[in-house]
mmCIF file of C-alpha atoms and ligand atoms in Angstrom:
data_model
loop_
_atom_site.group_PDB
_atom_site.id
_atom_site.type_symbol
_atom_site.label_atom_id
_atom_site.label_comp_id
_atom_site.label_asym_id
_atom_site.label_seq_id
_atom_site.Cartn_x
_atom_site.Cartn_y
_atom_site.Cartn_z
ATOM 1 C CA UNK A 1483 -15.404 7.575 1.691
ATOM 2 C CA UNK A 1484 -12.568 5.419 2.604
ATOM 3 C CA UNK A 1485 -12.585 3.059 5.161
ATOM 4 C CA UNK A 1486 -10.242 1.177 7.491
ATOM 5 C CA UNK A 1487 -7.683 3.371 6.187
ATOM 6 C CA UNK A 1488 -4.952 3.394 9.465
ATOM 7 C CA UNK A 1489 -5.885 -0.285 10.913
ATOM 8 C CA UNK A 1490 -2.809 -2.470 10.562
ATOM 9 C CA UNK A 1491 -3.183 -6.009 8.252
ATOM 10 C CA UNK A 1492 -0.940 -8.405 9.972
ATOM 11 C CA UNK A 1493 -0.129 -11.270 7.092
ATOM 12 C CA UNK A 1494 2.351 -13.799 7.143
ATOM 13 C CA UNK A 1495 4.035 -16.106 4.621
ATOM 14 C CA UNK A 1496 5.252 -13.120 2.452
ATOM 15 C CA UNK A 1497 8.362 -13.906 4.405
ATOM 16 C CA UNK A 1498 8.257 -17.224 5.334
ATOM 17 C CA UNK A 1499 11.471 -18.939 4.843
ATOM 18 C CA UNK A 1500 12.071 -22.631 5.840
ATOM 19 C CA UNK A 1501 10.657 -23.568 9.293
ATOM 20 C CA UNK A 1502 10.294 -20.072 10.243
ATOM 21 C CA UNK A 1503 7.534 -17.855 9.397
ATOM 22 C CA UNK A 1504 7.819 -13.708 10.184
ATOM 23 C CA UNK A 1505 4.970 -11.445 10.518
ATOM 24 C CA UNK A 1506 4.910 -8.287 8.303
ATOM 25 C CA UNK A 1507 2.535 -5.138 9.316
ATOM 26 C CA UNK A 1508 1.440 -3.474 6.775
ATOM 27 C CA UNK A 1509 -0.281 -0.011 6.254
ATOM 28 C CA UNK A 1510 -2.755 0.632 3.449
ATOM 29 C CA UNK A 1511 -3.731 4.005 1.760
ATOM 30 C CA UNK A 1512 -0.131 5.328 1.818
ATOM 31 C CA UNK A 1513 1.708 7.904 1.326
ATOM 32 C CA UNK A 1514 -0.156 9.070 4.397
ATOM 33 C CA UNK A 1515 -3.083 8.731 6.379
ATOM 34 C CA UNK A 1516 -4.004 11.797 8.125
ATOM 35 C CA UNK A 1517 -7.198 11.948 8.673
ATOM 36 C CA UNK A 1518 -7.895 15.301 6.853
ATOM 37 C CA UNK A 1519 -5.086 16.940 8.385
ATOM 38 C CA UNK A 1520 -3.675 18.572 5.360
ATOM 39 C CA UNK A 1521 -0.524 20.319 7.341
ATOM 40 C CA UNK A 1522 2.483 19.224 5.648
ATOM 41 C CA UNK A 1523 4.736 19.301 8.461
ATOM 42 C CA UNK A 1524 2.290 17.301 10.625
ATOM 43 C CA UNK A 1525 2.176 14.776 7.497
ATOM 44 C CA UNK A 1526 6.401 14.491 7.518
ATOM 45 C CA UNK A 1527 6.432 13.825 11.047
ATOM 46 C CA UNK A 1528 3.557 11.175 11.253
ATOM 47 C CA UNK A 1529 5.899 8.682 8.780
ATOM 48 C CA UNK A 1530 9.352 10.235 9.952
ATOM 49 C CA UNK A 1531 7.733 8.860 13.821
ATOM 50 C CA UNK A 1532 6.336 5.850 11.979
ATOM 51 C CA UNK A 1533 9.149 4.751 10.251
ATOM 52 C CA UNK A 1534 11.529 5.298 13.095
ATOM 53 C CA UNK A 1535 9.261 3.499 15.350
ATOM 54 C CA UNK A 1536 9.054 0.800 12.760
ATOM 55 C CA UNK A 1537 12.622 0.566 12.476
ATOM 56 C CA UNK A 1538 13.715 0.622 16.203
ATOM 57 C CA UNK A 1539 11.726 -2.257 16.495
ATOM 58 C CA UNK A 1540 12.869 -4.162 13.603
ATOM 59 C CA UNK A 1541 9.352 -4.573 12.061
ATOM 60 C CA UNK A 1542 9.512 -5.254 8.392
ATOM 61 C CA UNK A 1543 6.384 -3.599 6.511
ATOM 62 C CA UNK A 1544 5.245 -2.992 3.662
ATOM 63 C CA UNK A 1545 2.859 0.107 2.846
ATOM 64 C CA UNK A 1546 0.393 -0.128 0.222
ATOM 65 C CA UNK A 1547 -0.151 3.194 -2.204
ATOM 66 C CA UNK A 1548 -2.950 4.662 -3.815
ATOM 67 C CA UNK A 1549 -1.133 6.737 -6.502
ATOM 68 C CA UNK A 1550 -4.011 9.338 -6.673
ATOM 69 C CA UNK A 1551 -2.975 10.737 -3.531
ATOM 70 C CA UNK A 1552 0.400 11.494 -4.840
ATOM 71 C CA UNK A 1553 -1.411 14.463 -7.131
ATOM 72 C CA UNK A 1554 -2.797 17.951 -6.978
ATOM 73 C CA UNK A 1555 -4.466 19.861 -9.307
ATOM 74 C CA UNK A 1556 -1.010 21.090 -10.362
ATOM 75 C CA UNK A 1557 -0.278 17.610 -10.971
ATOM 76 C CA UNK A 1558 2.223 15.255 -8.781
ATOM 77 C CA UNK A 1559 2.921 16.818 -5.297
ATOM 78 C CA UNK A 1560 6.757 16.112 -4.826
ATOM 79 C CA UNK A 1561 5.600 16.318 -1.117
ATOM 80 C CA UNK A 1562 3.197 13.953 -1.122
ATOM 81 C CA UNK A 1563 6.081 11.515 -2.978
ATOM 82 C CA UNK A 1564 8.681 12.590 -0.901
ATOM 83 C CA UNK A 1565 6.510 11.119 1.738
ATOM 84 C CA UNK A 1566 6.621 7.899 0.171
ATOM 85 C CA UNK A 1567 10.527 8.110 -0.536
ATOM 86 C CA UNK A 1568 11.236 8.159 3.565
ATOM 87 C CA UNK A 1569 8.988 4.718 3.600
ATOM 88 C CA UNK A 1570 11.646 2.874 1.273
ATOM 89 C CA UNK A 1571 14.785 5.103 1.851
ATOM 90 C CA UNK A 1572 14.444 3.362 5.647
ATOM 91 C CA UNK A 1573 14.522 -0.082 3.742
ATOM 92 C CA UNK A 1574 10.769 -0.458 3.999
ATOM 93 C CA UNK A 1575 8.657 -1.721 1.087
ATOM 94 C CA UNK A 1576 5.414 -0.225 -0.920
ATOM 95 C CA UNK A 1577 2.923 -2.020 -2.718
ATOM 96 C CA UNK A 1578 0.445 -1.600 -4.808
ATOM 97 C CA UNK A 1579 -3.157 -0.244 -4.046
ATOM 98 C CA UNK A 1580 -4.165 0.816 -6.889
ATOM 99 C CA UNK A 1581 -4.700 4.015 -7.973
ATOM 100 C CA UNK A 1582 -7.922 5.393 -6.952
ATOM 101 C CA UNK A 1583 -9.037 2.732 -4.375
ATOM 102 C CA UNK A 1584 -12.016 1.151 -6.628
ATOM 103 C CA UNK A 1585 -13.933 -1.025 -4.915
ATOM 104 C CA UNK A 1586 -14.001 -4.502 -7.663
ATOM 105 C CA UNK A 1587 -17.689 -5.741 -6.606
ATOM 106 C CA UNK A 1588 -18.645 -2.516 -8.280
ATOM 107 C CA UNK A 1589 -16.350 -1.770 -11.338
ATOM 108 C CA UNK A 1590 -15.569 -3.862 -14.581
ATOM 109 C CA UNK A 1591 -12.107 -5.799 -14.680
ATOM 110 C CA UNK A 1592 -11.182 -3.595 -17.685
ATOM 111 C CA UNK A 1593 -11.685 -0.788 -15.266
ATOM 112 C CA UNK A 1594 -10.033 -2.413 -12.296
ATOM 113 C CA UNK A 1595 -6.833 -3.487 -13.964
ATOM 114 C CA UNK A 1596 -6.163 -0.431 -15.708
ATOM 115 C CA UNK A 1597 -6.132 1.464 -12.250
ATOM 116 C CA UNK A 1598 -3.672 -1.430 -11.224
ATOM 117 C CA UNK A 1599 -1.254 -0.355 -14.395
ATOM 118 C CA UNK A 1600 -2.082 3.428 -13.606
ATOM 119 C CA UNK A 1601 -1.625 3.027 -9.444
ATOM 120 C CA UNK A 1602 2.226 1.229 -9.832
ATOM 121 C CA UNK A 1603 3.855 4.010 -11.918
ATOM 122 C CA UNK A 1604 5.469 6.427 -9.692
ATOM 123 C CA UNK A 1605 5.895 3.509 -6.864
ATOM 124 C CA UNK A 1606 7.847 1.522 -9.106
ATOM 125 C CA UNK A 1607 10.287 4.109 -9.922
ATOM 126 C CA UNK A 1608 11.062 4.948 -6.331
ATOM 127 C CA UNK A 1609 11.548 1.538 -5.974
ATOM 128 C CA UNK A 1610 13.607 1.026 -9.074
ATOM 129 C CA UNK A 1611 16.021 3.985 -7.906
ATOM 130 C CA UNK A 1612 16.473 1.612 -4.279
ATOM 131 C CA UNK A 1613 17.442 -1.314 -6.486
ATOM 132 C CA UNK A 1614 13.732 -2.969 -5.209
ATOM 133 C CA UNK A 1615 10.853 -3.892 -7.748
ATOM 134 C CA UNK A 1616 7.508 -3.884 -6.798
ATOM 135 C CA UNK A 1617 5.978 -6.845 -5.748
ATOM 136 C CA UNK A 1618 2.989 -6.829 -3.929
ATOM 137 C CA UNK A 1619 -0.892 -5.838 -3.860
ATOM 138 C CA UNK A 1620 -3.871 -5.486 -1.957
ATOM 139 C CA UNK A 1621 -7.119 -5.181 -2.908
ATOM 140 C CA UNK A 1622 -9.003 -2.194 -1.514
ATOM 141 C CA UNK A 1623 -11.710 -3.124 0.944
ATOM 142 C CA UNK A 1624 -10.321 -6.443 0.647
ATOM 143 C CA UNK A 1625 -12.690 -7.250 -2.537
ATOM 144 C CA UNK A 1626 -11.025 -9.947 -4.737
ATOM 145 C CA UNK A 1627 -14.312 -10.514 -7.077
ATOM 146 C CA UNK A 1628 -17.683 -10.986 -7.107
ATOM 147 C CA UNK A 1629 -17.892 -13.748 -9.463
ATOM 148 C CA UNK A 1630 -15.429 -16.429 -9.998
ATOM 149 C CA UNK A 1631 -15.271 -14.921 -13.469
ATOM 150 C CA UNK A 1632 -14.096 -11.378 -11.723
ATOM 151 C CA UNK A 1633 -11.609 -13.327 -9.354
ATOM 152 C CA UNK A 1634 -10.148 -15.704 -12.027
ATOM 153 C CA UNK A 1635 -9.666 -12.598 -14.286
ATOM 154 C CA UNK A 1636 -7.713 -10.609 -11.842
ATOM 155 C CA UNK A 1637 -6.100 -13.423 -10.602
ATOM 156 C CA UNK A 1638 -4.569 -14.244 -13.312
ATOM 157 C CA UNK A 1639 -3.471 -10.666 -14.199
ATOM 158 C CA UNK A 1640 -1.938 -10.149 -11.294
ATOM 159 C CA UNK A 1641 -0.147 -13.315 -11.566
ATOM 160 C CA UNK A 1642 1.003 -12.238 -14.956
ATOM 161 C CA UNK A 1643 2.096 -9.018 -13.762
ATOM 162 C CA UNK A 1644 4.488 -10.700 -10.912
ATOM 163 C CA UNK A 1645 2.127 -9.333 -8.124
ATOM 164 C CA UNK A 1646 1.569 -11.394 -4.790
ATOM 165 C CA UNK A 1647 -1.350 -10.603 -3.265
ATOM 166 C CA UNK A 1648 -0.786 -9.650 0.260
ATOM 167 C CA UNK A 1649 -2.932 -12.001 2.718
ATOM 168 C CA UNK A 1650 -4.085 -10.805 5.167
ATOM 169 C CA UNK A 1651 -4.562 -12.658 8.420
ATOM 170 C CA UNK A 1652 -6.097 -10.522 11.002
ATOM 171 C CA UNK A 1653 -7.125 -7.026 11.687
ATOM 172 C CA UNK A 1654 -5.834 -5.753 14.363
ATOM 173 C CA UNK A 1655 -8.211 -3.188 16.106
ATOM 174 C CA UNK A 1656 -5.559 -1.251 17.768
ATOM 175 C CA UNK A 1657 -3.390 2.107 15.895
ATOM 176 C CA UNK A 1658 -0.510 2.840 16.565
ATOM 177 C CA UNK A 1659 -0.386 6.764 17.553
ATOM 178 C CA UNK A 1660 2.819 8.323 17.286
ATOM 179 C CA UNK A 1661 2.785 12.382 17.744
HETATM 180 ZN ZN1 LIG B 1246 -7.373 0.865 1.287
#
């Protein structure tokens, strides 16, 4: 069971340039968070609304994918990527979640890194086609290692693979519902 899948994770610095420092929202467990609600046209509208909203208030954010939602048991769901294709075509950014949304306090580094590799694949092509490369991660529940072994591993293969991690300042408790 996932959880904390629709609060925001306000960070800062990603865009910090000079004196002045920006705030970024962004929104984890993309392409969509739904809560169940498997209607496809509900889905569209939720990040067509988001997005928009997003937009019209000239927040920059960055949405963080877990690949393994992007497939069916037919294999990838051109919906479910299409989804993810409105999120950038609007000039907004994705990052990577990884692919299945491990948790890393209970799962080797072997394990966790290659469902880094496996979670960046289709992301990074949609990006690609926008002229953007992917830049950023998150760890799911926010777990960077439970040993300093663990954390200096991943550390440093994130590092290698040109990831930032994406800090995260404050939850915010509040959703933004747009219907
Ligand atoms: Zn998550």
């Amino acid at each position: 069971m996932r959880i904390g899948s629709l609060f925001i994770l306000l960070f800062s610095g990603l865009l910090a340039f000079g004196q002045h420092k920006q705030v970024c929202f962004s929104f984890d467990d993309l392409p969509v968070v739904s809560y169940g609600i498997t209607d496809t046209v509900f889905q569209e509208k939720l990040v067509n609304n988001l997005v928009k909203s997003l937009n019209n208030n000239k927040i920059q954010a960055i949405g963080f994918v877990n690949e393994s939602n992007l497939y069916d048991n037919e294999g990838v769901n051109q919906f479910q990527v299409k989804l993810l294709k409105i999120w950038v075509n609007s000039g907004l950014d994705l990052g990577n979640h990884t692919f299945s949304h491990p948790d890393y306090n209970t799962v080797s580094f072997k394990d966790y890194s290659e469902d880094i590799l496996k979670g960046e694949t289709i992301s990074r092509k949609i990006l690609n086609d926008r002229g953007k490369s992917i830049k950023y991660f998150r760890h799911p529940f926010l777990h960077v290692g439970n040993s300093k072994v663990k954390a200096d591993s991943l550390s440093d293969f994130l590092l290698k693979k040109g990831y930032h991690v994406a800090p995260v300042l404050q939850k915010c408790l509040f959703m933004i519902i747009i219907l």
